[in-house]
Coordinates of C-alpha atoms in Angstrom, one line a residue:
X23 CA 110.7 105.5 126.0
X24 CA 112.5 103.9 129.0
X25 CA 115.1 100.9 128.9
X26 CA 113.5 97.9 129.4
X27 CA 113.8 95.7 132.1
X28 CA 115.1 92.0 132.5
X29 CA 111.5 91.0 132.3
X30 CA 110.8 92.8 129.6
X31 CA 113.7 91.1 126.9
X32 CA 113.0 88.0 128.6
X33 CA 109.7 88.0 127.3
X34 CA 110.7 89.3 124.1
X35 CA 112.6 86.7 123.6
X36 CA 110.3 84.1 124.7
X37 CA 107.9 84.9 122.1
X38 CA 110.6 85.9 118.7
X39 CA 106.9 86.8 117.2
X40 CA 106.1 89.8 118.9
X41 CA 106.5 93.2 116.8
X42 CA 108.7 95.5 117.4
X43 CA 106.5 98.2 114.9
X44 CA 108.1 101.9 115.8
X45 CA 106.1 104.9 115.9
X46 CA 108.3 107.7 114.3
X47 CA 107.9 110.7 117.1
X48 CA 108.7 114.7 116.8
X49 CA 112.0 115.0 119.1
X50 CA 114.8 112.9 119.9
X51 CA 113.7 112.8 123.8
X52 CA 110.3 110.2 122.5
X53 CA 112.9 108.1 120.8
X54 CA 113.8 104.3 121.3
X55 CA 115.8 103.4 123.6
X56 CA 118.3 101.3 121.5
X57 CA 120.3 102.9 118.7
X58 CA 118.7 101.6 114.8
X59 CA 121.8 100.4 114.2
X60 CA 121.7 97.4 117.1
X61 CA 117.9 97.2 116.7
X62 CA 118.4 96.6 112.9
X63 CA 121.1 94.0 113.5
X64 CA 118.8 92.0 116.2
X65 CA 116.0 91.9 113.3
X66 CA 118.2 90.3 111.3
X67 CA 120.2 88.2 112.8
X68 CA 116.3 87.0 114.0
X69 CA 115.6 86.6 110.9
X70 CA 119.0 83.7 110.5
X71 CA 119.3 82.9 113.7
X72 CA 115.8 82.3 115.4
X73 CA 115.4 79.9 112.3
X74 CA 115.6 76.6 114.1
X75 CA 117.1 73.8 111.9
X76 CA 113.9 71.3 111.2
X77 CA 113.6 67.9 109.1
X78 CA 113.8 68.4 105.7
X79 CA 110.4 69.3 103.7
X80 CA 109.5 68.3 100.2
X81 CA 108.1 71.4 97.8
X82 CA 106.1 74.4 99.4
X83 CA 103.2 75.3 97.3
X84 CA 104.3 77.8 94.2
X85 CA 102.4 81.0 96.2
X86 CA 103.8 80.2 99.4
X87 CA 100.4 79.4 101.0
X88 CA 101.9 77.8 104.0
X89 CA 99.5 76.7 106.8
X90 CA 102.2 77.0 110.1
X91 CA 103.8 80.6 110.8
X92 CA 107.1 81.3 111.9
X93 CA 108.9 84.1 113.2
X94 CA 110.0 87.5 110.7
X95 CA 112.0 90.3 112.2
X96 CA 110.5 93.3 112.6
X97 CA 113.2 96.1 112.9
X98 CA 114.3 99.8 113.8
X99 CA 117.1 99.9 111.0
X100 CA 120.1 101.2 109.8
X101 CA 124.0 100.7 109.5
X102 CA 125.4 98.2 107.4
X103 CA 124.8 94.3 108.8
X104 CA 126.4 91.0 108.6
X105 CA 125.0 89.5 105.5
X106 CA 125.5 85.7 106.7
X107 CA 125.2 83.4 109.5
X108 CA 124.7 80.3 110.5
X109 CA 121.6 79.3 112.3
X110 CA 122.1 78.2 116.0
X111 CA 120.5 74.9 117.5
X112 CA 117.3 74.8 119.9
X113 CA 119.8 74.5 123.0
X114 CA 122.1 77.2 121.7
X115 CA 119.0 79.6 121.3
X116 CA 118.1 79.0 124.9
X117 CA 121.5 79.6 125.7
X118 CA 121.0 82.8 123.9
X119 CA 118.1 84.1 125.2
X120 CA 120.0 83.8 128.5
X121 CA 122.4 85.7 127.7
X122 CA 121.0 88.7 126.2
X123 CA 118.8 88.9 129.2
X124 CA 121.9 88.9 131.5
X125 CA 124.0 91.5 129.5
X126 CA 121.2 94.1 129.3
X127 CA 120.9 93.2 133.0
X128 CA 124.0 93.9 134.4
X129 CA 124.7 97.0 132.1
X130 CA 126.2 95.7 128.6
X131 CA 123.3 96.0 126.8
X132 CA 122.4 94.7 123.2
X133 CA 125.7 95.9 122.2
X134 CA 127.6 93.8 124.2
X135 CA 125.3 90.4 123.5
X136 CA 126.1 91.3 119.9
X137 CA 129.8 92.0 119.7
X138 CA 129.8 88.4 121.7
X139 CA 127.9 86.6 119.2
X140 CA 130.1 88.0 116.2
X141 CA 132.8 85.0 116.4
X142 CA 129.9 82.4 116.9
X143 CA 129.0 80.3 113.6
X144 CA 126.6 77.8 114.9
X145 CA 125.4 74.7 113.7
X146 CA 125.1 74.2 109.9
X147 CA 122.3 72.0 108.0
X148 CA 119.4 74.6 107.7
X149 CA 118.9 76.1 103.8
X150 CA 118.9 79.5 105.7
X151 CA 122.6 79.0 107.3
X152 CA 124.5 80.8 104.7
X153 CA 121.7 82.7 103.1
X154 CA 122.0 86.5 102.3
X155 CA 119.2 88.6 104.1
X156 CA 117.6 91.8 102.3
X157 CA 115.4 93.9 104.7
X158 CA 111.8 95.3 103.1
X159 CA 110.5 98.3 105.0
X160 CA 106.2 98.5 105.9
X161 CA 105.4 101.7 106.5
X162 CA 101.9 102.8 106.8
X163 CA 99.1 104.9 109.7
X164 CA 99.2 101.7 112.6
X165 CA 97.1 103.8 114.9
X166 CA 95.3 106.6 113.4
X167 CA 92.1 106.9 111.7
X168 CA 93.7 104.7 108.7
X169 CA 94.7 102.0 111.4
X170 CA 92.5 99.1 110.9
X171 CA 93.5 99.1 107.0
X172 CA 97.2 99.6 107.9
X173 CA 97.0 96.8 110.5
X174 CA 95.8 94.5 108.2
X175 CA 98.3 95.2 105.1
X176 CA 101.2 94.9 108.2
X177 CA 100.1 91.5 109.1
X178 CA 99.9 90.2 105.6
X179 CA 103.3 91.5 104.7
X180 CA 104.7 89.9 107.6
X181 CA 103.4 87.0 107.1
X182 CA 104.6 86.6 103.5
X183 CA 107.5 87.7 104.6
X184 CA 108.2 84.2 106.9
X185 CA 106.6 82.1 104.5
X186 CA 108.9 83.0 102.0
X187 CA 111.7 82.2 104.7
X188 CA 110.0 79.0 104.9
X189 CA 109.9 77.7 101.6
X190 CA 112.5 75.4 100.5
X191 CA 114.9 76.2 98.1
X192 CA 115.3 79.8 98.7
X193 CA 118.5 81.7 97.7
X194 CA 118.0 84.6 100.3
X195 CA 116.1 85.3 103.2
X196 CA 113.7 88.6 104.0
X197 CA 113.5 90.8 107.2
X198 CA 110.2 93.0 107.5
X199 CA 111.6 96.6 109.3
X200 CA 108.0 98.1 110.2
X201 CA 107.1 102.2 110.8
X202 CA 104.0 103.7 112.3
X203 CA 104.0 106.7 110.6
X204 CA 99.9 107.3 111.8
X205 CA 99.3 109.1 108.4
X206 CA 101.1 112.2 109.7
X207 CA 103.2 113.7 107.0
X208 CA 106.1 115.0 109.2
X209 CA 106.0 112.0 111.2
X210 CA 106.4 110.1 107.2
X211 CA 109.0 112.1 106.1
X212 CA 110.9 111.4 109.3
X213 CA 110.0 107.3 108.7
X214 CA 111.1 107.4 105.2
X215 CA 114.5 108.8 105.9
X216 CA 114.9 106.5 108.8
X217 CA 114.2 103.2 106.4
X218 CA 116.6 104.7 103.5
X219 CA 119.1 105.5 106.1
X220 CA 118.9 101.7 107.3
X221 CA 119.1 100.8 104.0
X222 CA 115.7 99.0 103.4
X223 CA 115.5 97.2 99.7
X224 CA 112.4 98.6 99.4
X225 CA 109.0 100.0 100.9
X226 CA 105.9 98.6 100.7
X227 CA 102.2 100.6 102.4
X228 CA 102.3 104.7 102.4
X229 CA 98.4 103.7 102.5
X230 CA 97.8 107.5 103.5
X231 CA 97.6 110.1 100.5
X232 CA 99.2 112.9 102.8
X233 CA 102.0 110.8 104.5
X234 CA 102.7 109.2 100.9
X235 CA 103.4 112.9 99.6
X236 CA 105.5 113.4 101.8
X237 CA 107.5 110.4 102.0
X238 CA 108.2 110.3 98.0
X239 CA 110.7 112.8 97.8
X240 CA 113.2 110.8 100.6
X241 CA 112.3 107.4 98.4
X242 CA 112.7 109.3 95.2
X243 CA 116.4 110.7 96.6
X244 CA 117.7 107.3 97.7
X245 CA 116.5 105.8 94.6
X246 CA 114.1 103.5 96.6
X247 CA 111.2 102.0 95.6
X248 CA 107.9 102.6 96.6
X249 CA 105.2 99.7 96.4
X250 CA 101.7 101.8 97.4
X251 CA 99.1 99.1 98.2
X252 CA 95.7 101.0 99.2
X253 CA 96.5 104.4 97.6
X254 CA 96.3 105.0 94.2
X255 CA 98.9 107.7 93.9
X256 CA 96.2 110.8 93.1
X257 CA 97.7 112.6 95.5
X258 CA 101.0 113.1 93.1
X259 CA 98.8 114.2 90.8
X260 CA 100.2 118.0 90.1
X261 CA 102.8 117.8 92.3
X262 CA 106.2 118.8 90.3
X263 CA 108.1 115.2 91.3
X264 CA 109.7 113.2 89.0
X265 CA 109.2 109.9 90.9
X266 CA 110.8 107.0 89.0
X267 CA 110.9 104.6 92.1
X268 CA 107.4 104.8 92.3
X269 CA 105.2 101.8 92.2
X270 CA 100.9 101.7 92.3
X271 CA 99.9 98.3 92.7
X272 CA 96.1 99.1 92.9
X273 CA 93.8 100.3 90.0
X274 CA 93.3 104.1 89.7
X275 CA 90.0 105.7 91.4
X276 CA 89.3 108.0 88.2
X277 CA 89.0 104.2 86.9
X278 CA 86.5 102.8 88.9
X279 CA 83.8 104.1 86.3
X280 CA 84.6 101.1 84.4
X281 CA 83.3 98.2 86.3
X282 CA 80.4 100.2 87.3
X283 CA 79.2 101.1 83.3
X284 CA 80.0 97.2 83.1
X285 CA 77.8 96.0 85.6
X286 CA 74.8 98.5 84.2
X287 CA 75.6 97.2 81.0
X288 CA 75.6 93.4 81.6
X289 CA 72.0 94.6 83.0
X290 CA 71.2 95.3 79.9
X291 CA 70.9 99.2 81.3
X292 CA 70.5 101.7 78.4
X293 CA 69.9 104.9 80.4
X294 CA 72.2 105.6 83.8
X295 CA 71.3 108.3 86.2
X296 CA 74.3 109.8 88.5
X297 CA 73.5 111.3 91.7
X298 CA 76.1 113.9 91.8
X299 CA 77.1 114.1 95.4
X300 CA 78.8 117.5 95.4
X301 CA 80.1 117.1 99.2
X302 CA 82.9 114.5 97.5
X303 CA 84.8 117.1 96.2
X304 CA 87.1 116.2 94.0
X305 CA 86.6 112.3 94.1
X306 CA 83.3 112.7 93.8
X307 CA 83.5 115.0 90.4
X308 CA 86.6 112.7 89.0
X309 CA 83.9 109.9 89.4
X310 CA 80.9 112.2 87.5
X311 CA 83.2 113.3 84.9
X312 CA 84.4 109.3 84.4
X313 CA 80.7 107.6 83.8
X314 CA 80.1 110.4 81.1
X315 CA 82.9 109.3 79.6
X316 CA 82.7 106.0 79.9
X317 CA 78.8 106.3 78.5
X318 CA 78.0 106.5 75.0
X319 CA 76.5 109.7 74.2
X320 CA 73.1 110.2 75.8
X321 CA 73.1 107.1 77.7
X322 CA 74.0 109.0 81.2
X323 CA 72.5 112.1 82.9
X324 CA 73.8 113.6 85.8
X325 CA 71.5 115.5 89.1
X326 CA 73.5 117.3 91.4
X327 CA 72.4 117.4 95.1
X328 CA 74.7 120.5 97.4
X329 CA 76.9 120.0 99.6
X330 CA 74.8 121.0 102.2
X331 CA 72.5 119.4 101.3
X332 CA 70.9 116.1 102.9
X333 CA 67.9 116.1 100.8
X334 CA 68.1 113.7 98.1
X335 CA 64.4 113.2 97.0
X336 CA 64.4 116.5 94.4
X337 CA 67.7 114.7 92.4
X338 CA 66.2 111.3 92.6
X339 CA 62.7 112.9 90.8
X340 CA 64.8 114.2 88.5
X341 CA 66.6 110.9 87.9
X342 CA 63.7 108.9 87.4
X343 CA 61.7 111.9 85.0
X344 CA 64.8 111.3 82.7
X345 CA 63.7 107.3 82.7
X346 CA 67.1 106.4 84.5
X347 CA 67.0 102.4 84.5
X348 CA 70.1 102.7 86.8
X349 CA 71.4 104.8 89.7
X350 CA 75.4 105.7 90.8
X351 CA 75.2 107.5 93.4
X352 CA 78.8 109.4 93.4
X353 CA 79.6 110.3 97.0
X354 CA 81.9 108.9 99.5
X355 CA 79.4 109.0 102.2
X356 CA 77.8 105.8 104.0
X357 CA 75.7 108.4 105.6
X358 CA 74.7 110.1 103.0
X359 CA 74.4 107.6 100.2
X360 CA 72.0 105.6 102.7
X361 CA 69.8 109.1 102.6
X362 CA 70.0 108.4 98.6
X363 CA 69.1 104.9 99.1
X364 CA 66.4 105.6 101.0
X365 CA 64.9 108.6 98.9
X366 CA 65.6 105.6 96.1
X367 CA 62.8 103.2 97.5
X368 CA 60.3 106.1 98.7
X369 CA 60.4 106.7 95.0
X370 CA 59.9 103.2 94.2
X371 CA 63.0 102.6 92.5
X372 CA 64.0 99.3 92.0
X373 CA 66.4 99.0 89.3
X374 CA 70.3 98.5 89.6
X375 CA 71.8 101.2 91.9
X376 CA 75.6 101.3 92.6
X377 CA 78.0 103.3 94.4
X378 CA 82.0 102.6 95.1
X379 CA 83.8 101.5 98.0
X380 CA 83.7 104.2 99.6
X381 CA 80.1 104.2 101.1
X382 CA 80.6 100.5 101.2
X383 CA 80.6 99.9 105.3
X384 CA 78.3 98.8 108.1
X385 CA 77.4 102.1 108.7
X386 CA 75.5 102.4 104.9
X387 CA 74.0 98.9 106.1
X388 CA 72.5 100.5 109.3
X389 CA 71.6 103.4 108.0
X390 CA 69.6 102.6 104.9
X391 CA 68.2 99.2 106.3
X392 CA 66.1 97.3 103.5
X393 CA 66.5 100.4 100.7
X394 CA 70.2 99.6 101.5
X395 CA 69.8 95.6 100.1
X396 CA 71.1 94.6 96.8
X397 CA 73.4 97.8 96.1
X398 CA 76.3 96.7 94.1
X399 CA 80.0 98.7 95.2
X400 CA 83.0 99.0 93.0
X401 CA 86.2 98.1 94.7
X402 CA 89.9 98.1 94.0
X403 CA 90.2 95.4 96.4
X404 CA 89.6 92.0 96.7
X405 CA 87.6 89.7 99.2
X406 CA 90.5 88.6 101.6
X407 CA 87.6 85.3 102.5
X408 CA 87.7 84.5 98.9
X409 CA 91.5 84.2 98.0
X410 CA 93.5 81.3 98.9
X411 CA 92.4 79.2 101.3
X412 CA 95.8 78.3 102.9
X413 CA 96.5 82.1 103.3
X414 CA 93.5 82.8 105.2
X415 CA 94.0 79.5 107.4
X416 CA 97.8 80.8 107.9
X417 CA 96.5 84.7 108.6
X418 CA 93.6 83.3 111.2
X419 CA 96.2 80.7 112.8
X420 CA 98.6 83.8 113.5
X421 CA 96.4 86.5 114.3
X422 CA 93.4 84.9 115.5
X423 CA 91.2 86.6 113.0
X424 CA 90.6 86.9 109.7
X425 CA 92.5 89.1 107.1
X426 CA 90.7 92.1 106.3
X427 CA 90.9 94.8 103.3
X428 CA 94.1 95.2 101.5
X429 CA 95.4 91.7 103.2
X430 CA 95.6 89.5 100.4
X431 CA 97.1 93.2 98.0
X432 CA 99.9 93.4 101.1
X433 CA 101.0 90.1 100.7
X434 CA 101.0 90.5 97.0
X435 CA 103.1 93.3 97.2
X436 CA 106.2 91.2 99.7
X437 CA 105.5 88.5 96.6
X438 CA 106.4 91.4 94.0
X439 CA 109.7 92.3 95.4
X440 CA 111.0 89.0 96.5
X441 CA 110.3 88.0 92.9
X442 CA 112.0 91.1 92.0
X443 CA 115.4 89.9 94.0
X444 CA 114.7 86.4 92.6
X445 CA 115.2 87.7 89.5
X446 CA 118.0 90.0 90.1
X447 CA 119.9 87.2 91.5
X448 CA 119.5 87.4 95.1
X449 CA 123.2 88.1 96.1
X450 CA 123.7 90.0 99.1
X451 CA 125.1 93.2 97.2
X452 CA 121.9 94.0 95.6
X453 CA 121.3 97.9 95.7
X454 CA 117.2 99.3 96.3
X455 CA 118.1 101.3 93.0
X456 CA 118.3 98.3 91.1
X457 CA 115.3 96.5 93.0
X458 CA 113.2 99.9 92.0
X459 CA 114.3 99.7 88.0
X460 CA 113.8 96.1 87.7
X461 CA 109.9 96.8 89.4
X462 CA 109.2 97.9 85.7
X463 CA 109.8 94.7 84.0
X464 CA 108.6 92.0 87.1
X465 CA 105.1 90.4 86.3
X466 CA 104.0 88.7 89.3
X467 CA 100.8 86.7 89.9
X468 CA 99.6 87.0 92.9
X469 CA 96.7 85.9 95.1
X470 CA 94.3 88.8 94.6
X471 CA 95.5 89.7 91.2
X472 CA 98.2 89.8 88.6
X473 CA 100.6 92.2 88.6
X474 CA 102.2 94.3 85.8
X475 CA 103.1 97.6 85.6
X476 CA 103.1 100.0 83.1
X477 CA 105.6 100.8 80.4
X478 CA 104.4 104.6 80.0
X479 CA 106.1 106.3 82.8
X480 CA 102.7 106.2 84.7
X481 CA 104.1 104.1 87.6
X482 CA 100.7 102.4 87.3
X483 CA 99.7 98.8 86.5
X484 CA 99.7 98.0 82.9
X485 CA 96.5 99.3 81.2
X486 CA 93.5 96.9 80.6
X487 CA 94.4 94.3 83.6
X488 CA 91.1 93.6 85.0
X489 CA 92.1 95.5 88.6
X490 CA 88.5 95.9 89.9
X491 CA 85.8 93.9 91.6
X492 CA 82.3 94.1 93.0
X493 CA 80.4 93.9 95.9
X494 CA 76.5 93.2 97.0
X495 CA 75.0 94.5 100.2
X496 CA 73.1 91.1 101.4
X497 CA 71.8 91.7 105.1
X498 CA 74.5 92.9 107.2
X499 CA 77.2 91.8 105.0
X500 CA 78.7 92.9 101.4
X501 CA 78.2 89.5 99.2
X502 CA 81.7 89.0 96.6
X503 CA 80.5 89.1 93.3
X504 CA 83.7 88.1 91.9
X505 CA 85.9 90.5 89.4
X506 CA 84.0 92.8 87.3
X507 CA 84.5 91.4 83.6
X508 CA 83.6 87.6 85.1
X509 CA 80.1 89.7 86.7
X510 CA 77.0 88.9 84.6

């Protein structure tokens, strides 16, 4: 990556918004051009001194749910930091943009800007002047195939991260140090050790099963935690690692048997037929194996279509010749369960048929056109339009769009750990060991659910939280139902 130019950190500093997201690269030569060290003292200090003193505010909401954005600090970190300053005034930030932009320009670099600003103080009368500043790490796939979902958890922990900086009343501020690690395990492992190295409180994303696995061994070693968001930690399932720092925030996919069996059952369903997708592989036989359990004895059959197979009509006979009043269709397919839908209405079949979120895109919707309608999908996540209404006017004001999946479970997880350093005190000296043990006892209620974890050594959420929700195909849309113990 080349030095930028005068232009370039002019406009960087014009706009204190923009990211500054690394993608973790395989040799030293793709690197950044700044050092993490300076980069992760700029994010912070951004995070102090880019906080221009305003008139004094009454209450913020309890959750936070701030309409107007501000700046975070995004960072490549490391090296201890300065742990107070005082914020600067609107002409002395001008001043400092200035300045920056003429050291890099004549050859002093960040370096010099910074060893320049060490004996400043600025003005006093913000609540963030003398405020101690912990960084969180984001690290998650930014742009690979998992991008659009680790996009969307990125923007919502940013922005919880600066409406936490806004509220009033704070005892310490947060700094957001996002990675790219594009799902790539070697390219994780590398991230990991780059935010433990800079000292990060702790991590919040790994949204990727592989680059999770491969991450939780440098967390695990540097005794820092590990908030997962959209993955369930299956993938750790068998490994030998004693992860103690390890923290789930979602419900368990072997679990999503439960709101499904609910729904059939609030239909007053007596008889459920599984269409036993064998091209799933293992998620599709943990799901099988979970409905029979979940069933009383008799009340569920299963009818196993290949692999390679497309044909679903001979299973769907079958289904309905053991008087099936419901279907699950098992697969994580859009493709293929909209063949099952379809072979579903050619046989007439109009009672309840389900399937998880999985299959739940616009690609089922095209695919299985009007057989398609009124499937009901069993998610892990909730709908980011239906959760508070000053989050998703705060996301759409700063991003120009609205939050997507795992949003409003992102933001939840900044909540968890600043409530975490709440509780531990704040103070500048708190160690990510501490932040990961305390994790276990935090309860936190956040916007898309409460959270809890576990007592068992599971690293999961405490047993029998209501974790799941559902979903209606209605036209080209999926319909909230609401969460699956309030469905009737």
């Amino acid at each position: 990556m080349e030095r930028p130019t005068v232009r370039d950190v002019a406009a960087m500093l014009d706009d204190p918004r923009a990211s500054l997201a690394r993608n973790i690269t395989g040799g030293r030569d793709e690197e950044g051009w700044l050092p993490s060290a300076v980069l992760r003292v700029i994010a912070e200090r951004s995070a102090r001194a880019l906080d221009v003193p305003t008139p004094p505010r009454g209450p913020r909401p309890a959750q936070g749910d701030d309409d107007s954005p501000t700046a975070t600090a995004h960072s490549v970190s490391c090296g201890p930091v300065p742990r107070y300053a005082r914020p600067p005034t609107r002409r002395r930030v001008l001043l400092m943009g200035g300045a920056a932009a003429s050291a890099v320009a004549v050859g002093g670099g960040v370096t010099a800007y910074l060893t320049a600003r060490r004996g400043s103080t600025g003005d006093s009368g913000s609540q963030g002047g003398h405020l101690p500043v912990h960084t969180l790490g984001f690290q998650a796939d930014l742009s690979g195939s998992d991008k659009q979902n680790g996009v969307a958890q990125e923007r919502a922990a940013r922005l919880a991260v600066e409406q936490h900086n806004k509220r009033a009343g704070i005892t310490f501020r947060l700094a957001l140090d996002t990675v790219d690690d594009r799902g790539v395990p070697a390219r994780a492992e590398k991230a990991a050790r780059r935010l433990t190295e800079a000292g990060a409180g702790a991590v919040i994303g790994l949204g990727t099963p592989a680059a999770a696995l491969a991450a939780a061994p440098v967390y695990q070693e540097a005794r820092t935690a590990m908030v997962l968001i959209s993955s369930d930690g299956a993938e750790f399932m068998g490994a030998e690692l004693n992860l103690t720092t390890l923290r789930v925030t979602r419900g368990p996919e072997s679990s999503l048997a439960v709101p499904l069996m609910s729904y059939s059952s609030g239909q007053q369903v007596e008889h459920t037929a599984v269409i036993d997708d064998q091209a799933a592989g293992r998620a599709g036989s943990v799901l099988v194996s979970s409905l029979s359990d979940a069933s009383r004895s008799g009340d569920t059959s299963v009818h196993t279509v290949a692999a390679d197979s497309v044909d679903f009509a001979p299973a769907v006979r079958d289904a309905l010749a053991a008087k099936a009043q419901a279907v699950v269709f098992s697969g994580t397919s859009p493709e293929r369960a909209a063949r099952c839908a379809r072979a579903l209405a050619e046989a007439g079949f109009t009672g309840p048929r389900l399937g998880t979120w999985r299959v739940m895109s616009p690609a089922f919707l095209q695919r299985a056109g009007s057989a398609g309608q009124d499937w009901v999908f069993a998610t892990p996540f909730t709908d980011p339009a239906g959760v508070s209404r000053t989050f998703r006017a705060a996301y759409r004001e700063k991003y120009g769009t609205a939050p997507g999946r795992w949003a409003p479970e992102a933001y939840d997880g900044v909540g968890l750990v600043a409530r975490t350093l709440k509780d531990l005190g704040g103070a500048a000296d708190i160690e990510p060991v501490a932040v990961a043990q305390r994790l276990f006892d935090a309860e936190y209620e956040g916007i898309a659910k409460t959270l809890r974890f576990s007592t068992d050594g599971t690293n999961a959420l405490e047993p029998g939280r209501p974790v799941y929700f559902l979903f209606q195909a209605k036209g080209q849309s999926f319909r909230f139902l609401g969460r699956y113990d309030e469905v009737e």
